XYZ file of C-alpha atoms in Angstrom:
358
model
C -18.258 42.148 1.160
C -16.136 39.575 -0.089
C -12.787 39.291 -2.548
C -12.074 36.479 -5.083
C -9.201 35.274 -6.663
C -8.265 32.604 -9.235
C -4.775 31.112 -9.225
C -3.774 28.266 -11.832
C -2.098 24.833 -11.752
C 1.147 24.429 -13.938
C 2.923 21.935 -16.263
C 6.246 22.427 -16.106
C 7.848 22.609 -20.170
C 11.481 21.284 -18.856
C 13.753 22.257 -16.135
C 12.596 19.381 -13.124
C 14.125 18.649 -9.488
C 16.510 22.323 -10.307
C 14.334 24.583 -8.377
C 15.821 23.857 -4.751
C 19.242 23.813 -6.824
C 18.939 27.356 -7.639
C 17.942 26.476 -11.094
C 16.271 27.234 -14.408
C 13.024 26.123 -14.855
C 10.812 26.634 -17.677
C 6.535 26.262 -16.393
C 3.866 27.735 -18.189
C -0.129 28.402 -16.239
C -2.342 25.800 -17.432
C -6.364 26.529 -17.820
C -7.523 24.713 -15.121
C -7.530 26.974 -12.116
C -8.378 27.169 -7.747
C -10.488 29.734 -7.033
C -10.713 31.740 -3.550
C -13.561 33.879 -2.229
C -12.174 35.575 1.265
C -14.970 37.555 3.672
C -14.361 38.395 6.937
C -16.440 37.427 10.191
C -16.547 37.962 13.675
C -14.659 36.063 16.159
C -11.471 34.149 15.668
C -11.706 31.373 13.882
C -11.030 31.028 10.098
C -13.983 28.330 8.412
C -12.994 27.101 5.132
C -14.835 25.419 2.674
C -14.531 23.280 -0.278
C -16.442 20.525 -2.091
C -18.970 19.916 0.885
C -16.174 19.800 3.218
C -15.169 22.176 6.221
C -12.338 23.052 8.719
C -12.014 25.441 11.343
C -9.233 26.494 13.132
C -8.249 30.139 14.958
C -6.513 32.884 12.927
C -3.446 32.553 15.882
C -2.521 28.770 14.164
C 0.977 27.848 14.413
C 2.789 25.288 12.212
C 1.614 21.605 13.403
C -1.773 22.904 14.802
C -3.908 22.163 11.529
C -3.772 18.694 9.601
C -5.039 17.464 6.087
C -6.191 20.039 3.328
C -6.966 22.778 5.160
C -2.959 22.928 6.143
C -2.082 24.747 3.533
C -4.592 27.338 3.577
C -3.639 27.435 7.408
C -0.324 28.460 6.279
C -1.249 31.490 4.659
C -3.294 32.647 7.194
C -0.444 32.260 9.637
C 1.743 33.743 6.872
C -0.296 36.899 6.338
C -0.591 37.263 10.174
C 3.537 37.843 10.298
C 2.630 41.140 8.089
C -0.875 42.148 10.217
C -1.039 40.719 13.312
C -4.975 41.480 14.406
C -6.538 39.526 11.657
C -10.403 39.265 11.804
C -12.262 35.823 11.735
C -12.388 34.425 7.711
C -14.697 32.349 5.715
C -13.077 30.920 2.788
C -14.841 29.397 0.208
C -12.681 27.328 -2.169
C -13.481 25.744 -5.457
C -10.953 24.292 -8.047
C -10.475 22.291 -10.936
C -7.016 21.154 -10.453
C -6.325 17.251 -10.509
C -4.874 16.913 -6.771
C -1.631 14.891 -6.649
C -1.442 14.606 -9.873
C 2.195 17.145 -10.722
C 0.514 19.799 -11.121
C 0.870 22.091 -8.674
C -2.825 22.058 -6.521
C -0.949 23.037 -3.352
C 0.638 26.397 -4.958
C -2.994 27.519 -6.799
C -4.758 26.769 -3.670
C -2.309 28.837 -1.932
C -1.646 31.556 -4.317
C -5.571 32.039 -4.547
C -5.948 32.059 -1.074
C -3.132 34.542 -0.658
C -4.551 37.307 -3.149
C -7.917 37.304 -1.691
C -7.198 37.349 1.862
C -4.430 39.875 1.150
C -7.190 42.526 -0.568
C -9.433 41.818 1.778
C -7.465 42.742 4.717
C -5.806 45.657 3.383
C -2.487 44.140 3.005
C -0.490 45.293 -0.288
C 1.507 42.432 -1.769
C 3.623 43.131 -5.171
C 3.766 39.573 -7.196
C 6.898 38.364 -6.632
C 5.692 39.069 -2.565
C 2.939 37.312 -3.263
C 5.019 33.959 -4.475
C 7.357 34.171 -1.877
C 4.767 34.303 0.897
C 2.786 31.852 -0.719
C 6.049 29.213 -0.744
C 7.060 30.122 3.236
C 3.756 28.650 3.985
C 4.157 25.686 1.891
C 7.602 25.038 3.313
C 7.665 26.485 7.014
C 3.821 25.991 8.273
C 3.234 22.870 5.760
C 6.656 21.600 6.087
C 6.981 20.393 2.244
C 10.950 21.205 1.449
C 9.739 22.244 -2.325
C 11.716 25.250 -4.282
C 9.851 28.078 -5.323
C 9.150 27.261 -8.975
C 5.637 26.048 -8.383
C 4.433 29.412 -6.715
C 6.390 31.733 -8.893
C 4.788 29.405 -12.374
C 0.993 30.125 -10.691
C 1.411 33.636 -10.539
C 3.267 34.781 -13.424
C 2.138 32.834 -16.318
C 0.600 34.309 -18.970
C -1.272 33.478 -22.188
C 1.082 32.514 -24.861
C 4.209 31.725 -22.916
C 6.077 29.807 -20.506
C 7.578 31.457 -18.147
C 11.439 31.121 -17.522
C 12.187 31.351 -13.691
C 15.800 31.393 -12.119
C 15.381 30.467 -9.168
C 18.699 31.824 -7.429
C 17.204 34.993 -7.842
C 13.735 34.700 -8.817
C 13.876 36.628 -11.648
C 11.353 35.771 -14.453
C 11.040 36.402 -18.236
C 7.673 35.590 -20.751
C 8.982 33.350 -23.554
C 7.032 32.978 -26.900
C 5.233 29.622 -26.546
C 1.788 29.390 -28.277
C 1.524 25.669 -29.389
C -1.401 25.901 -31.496
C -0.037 28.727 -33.608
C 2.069 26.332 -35.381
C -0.070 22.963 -35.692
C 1.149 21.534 -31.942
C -0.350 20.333 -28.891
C 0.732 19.885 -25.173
C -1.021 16.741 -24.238
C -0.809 16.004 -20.079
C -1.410 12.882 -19.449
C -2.568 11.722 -15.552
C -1.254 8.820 -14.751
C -3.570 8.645 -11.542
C -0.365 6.844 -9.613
C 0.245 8.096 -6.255
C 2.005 11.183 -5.992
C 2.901 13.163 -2.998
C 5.863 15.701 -3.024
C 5.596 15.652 1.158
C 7.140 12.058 0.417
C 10.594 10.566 2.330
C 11.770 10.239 -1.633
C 11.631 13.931 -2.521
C 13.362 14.969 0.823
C 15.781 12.334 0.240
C 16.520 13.747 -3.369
C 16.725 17.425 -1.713
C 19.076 16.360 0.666
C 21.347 14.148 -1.839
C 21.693 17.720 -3.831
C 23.322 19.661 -0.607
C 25.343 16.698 -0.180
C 26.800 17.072 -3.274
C 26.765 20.543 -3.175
C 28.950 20.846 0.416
C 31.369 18.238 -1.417
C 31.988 20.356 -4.354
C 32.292 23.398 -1.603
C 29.647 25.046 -3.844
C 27.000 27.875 -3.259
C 24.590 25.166 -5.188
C 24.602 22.756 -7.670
C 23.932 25.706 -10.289
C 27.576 26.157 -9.820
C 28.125 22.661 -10.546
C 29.601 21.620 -14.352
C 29.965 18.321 -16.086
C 33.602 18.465 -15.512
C 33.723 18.382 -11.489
C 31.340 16.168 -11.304
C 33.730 13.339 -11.347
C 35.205 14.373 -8.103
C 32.391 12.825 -6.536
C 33.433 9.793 -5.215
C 30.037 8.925 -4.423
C 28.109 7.513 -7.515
C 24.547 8.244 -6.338
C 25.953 11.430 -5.759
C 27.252 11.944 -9.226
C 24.323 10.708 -10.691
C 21.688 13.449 -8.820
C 24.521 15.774 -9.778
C 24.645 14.986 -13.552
C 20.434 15.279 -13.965
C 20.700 19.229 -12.316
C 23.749 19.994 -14.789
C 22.135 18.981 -17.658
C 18.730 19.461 -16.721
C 19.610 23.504 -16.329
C 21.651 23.250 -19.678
C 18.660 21.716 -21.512
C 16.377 24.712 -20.164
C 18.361 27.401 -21.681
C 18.280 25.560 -25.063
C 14.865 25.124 -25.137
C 14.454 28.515 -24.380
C 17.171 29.599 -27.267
C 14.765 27.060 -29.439
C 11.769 28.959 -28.352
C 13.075 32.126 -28.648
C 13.625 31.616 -32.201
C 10.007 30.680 -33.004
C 10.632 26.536 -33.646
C 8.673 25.102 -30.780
C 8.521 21.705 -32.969
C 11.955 21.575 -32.150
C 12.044 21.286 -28.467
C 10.558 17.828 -28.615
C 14.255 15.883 -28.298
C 14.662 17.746 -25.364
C 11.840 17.218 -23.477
C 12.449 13.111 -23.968
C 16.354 13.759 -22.868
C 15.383 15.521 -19.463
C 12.573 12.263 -19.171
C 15.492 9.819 -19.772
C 17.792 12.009 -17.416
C 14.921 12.085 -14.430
C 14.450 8.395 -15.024
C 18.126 7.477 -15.058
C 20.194 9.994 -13.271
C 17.693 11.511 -10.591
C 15.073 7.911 -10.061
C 12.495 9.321 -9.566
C 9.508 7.982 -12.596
C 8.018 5.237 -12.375
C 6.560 2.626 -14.221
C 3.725 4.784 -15.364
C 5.159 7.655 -16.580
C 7.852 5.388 -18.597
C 5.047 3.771 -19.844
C 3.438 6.785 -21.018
C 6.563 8.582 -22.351
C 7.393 4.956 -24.502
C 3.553 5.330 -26.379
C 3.573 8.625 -26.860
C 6.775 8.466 -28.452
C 6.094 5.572 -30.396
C 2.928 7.079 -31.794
C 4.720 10.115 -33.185
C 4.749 12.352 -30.607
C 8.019 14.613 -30.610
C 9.097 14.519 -27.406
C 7.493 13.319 -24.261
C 8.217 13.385 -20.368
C 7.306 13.359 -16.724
C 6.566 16.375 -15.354
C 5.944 17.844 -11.815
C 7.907 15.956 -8.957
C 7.902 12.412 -10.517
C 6.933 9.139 -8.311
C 3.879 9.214 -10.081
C 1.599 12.288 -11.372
C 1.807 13.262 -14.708
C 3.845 12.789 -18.446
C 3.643 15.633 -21.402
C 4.049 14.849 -24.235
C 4.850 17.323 -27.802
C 2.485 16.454 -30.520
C 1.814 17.754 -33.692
C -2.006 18.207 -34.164
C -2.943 15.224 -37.002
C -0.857 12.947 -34.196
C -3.324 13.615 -31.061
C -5.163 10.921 -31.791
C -2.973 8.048 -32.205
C -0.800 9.590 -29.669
C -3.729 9.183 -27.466
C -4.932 5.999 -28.270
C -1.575 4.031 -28.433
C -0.633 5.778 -24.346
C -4.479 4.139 -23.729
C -4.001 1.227 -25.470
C -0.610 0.580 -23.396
C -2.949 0.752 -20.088
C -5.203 -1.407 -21.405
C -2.462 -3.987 -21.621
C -0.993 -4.174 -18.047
C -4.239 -3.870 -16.778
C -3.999 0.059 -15.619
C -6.937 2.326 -14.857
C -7.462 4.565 -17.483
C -5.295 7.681 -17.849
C -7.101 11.160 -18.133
C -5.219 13.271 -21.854
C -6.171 16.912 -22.142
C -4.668 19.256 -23.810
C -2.734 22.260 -21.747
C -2.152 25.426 -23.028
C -0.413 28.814 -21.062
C -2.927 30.857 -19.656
C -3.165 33.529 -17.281
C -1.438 33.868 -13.871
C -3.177 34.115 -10.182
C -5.354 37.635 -10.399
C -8.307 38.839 -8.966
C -11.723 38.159 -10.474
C -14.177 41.007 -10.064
């Protein structure tokens, strides 16, 4: 007997670097998927599999024992184990079809998948927003990546047709209307293939310039935080992260006002204003993804920015559908020119969260 589940990757619409702030974020599922087929075994060792390679390590892992890959499926072994201690051996087969390092969330499908299936298999009940949050204690206490909850919470609710708005002080979530295609429009991701890794000294570093800002301004977090006291920061670095999180959370609720009212065409000057903001305020593009956001835009696209945790990864950009192809063939053409390997376009569009697949 065995139990499979399927847990997507996610672009993230608007609403970057606010998660750990508390923040509004606005991610929708995308299509391309990690699937997770949990059996258990004899003995005490948990084998996992995936694309001809395998790990092994005991059920009883602690944080630090298990390197590479297999890490983060370590962590929700070890995270499951907090809620039933006498865990069997596992074999975990893993297959997926999410670009790895590339912004869009591998780590939390691999983990969400993995979650679900061991979870039914062993008999332990997990509502979804348990689910999430055990899913993003193994990413930050057994893998040790400082991310916010956004990516976790995006892989298991999304849902065909929407984006999903997340506040992330109290992890509430709401479906919002988003169903490009319906109105002649296409979410094009573009993979930069540039190095990306959110584990990095840089995305700490940004974390930790936030809760310095935030214990200056004596506030609970930098959702607190308006344009007003930001001055008070003496620190310009300081005022700068600030800035991006203030008007990064005020351009998610006005996308999701825009959205709400059925004109996703008109989102697009908000999208390039949060690329602008990451690029300028919060440092952390790159020459890639500026790159990418300057064709797309000059091809016609309506808006266009990074998306995911930035140093690399992936750009989005708004297009209407008789644009796609110029859109795609001025971001190539702008490769082609500096000499850059070839970027991977698809189109993304919401789909269905993390579930089981019988």
């Amino acid at each position: 007997m065995a139990t499979t589940w399927r847990a997507p990757g996610r672009v993230n619409l608007i609403g970057e670097h606010v998660d750990y702030n508390d923040g509004l974020c606005l991610p929708f599922a995308l299509p391309l998927a990690t699937q997770a087929t949990v059996r258990q075994q004899r003995g005490d060792d948990v084998v996992v599999r995936s694309s001809g390679r395998s790990e092994t390590f005991p059920v009883s892992c602690d944080p630090g024992d298990v390197d590479g890959w297999a890490r983060y499926v370590a962590g929700i072994v070890w995270a499951v184990r907090r809620l039933r201690e006498d865990l069997p051996g596992l074999e975990i087969e893993v297959t997926s079809d999410v670009p790895v390092g590339a912004g869009l969330s591998s780590s939390a499908a691999l983990e969400c998948a993995v979650a679900g299936a061991l979870a039914e298999e062993v008999g332990v009940e997990l509502a979804p927003h348990e689910l999430a949050s055990l899913a993003h204690r193994a990413e930050n206490d057994f893998v040790g990546v400082p991310s916010g909850p956004m990516d976790q919470l995006a892989a298991v609710f999304g849902d065909a047709g929407h984006a999903v708005l997340l506040d992330c002080r109290d992890l509430s979530t709401r479906r919002v209307p988003f169903d490009p295609a319906a109105e002649g429009l296409q979410v094009l991701v573009v993979n930069t293939h540039a190095e990306h890794e959110l584990s990095s000294s840089a995305y700490a570093e940004r974390r930790r310039q936030c809760e310095q800002a935030r214990d200056l301004l004596g506030l609970r977090s930098l959702r607190d935080a308006t344009v007003e006291n930001i001055g008070s920061l003496d620190d310009h670095l300081l005022r700068a992260r600030t800035h991006h999180v203030v008007t990064e959370i005020a351009r998610v609720v006005d996308v999701v006002k825009v959205l709400d009212a059925g004109r996703p065409q008109d989102i697009g000057g908000y999208l390039t204003a949060s690329h602008v903001s990451l690029r300028d305020d919060f440092e952390v593009s790159c020459d890639e993804l500026d790159v990418t956001v300057d064709a797309a835009l000059s091809a016609g696209a309506l808006g266009a920015r990074m998306t995911g945790g930035g140093f690399g990864g992936c750009a989005i950009a708004l297009v209407r559908d008789a644009d796609v192809d110029a859109v795609t063939d001025e971001v190539g053409r702008a490769y082609a020119d500096r000499g850059w390997n070839v970027p991977t376009i698809f189109a993304a569009r919401p789909s269905p969260g993390a579930h089981s697949v019988r």
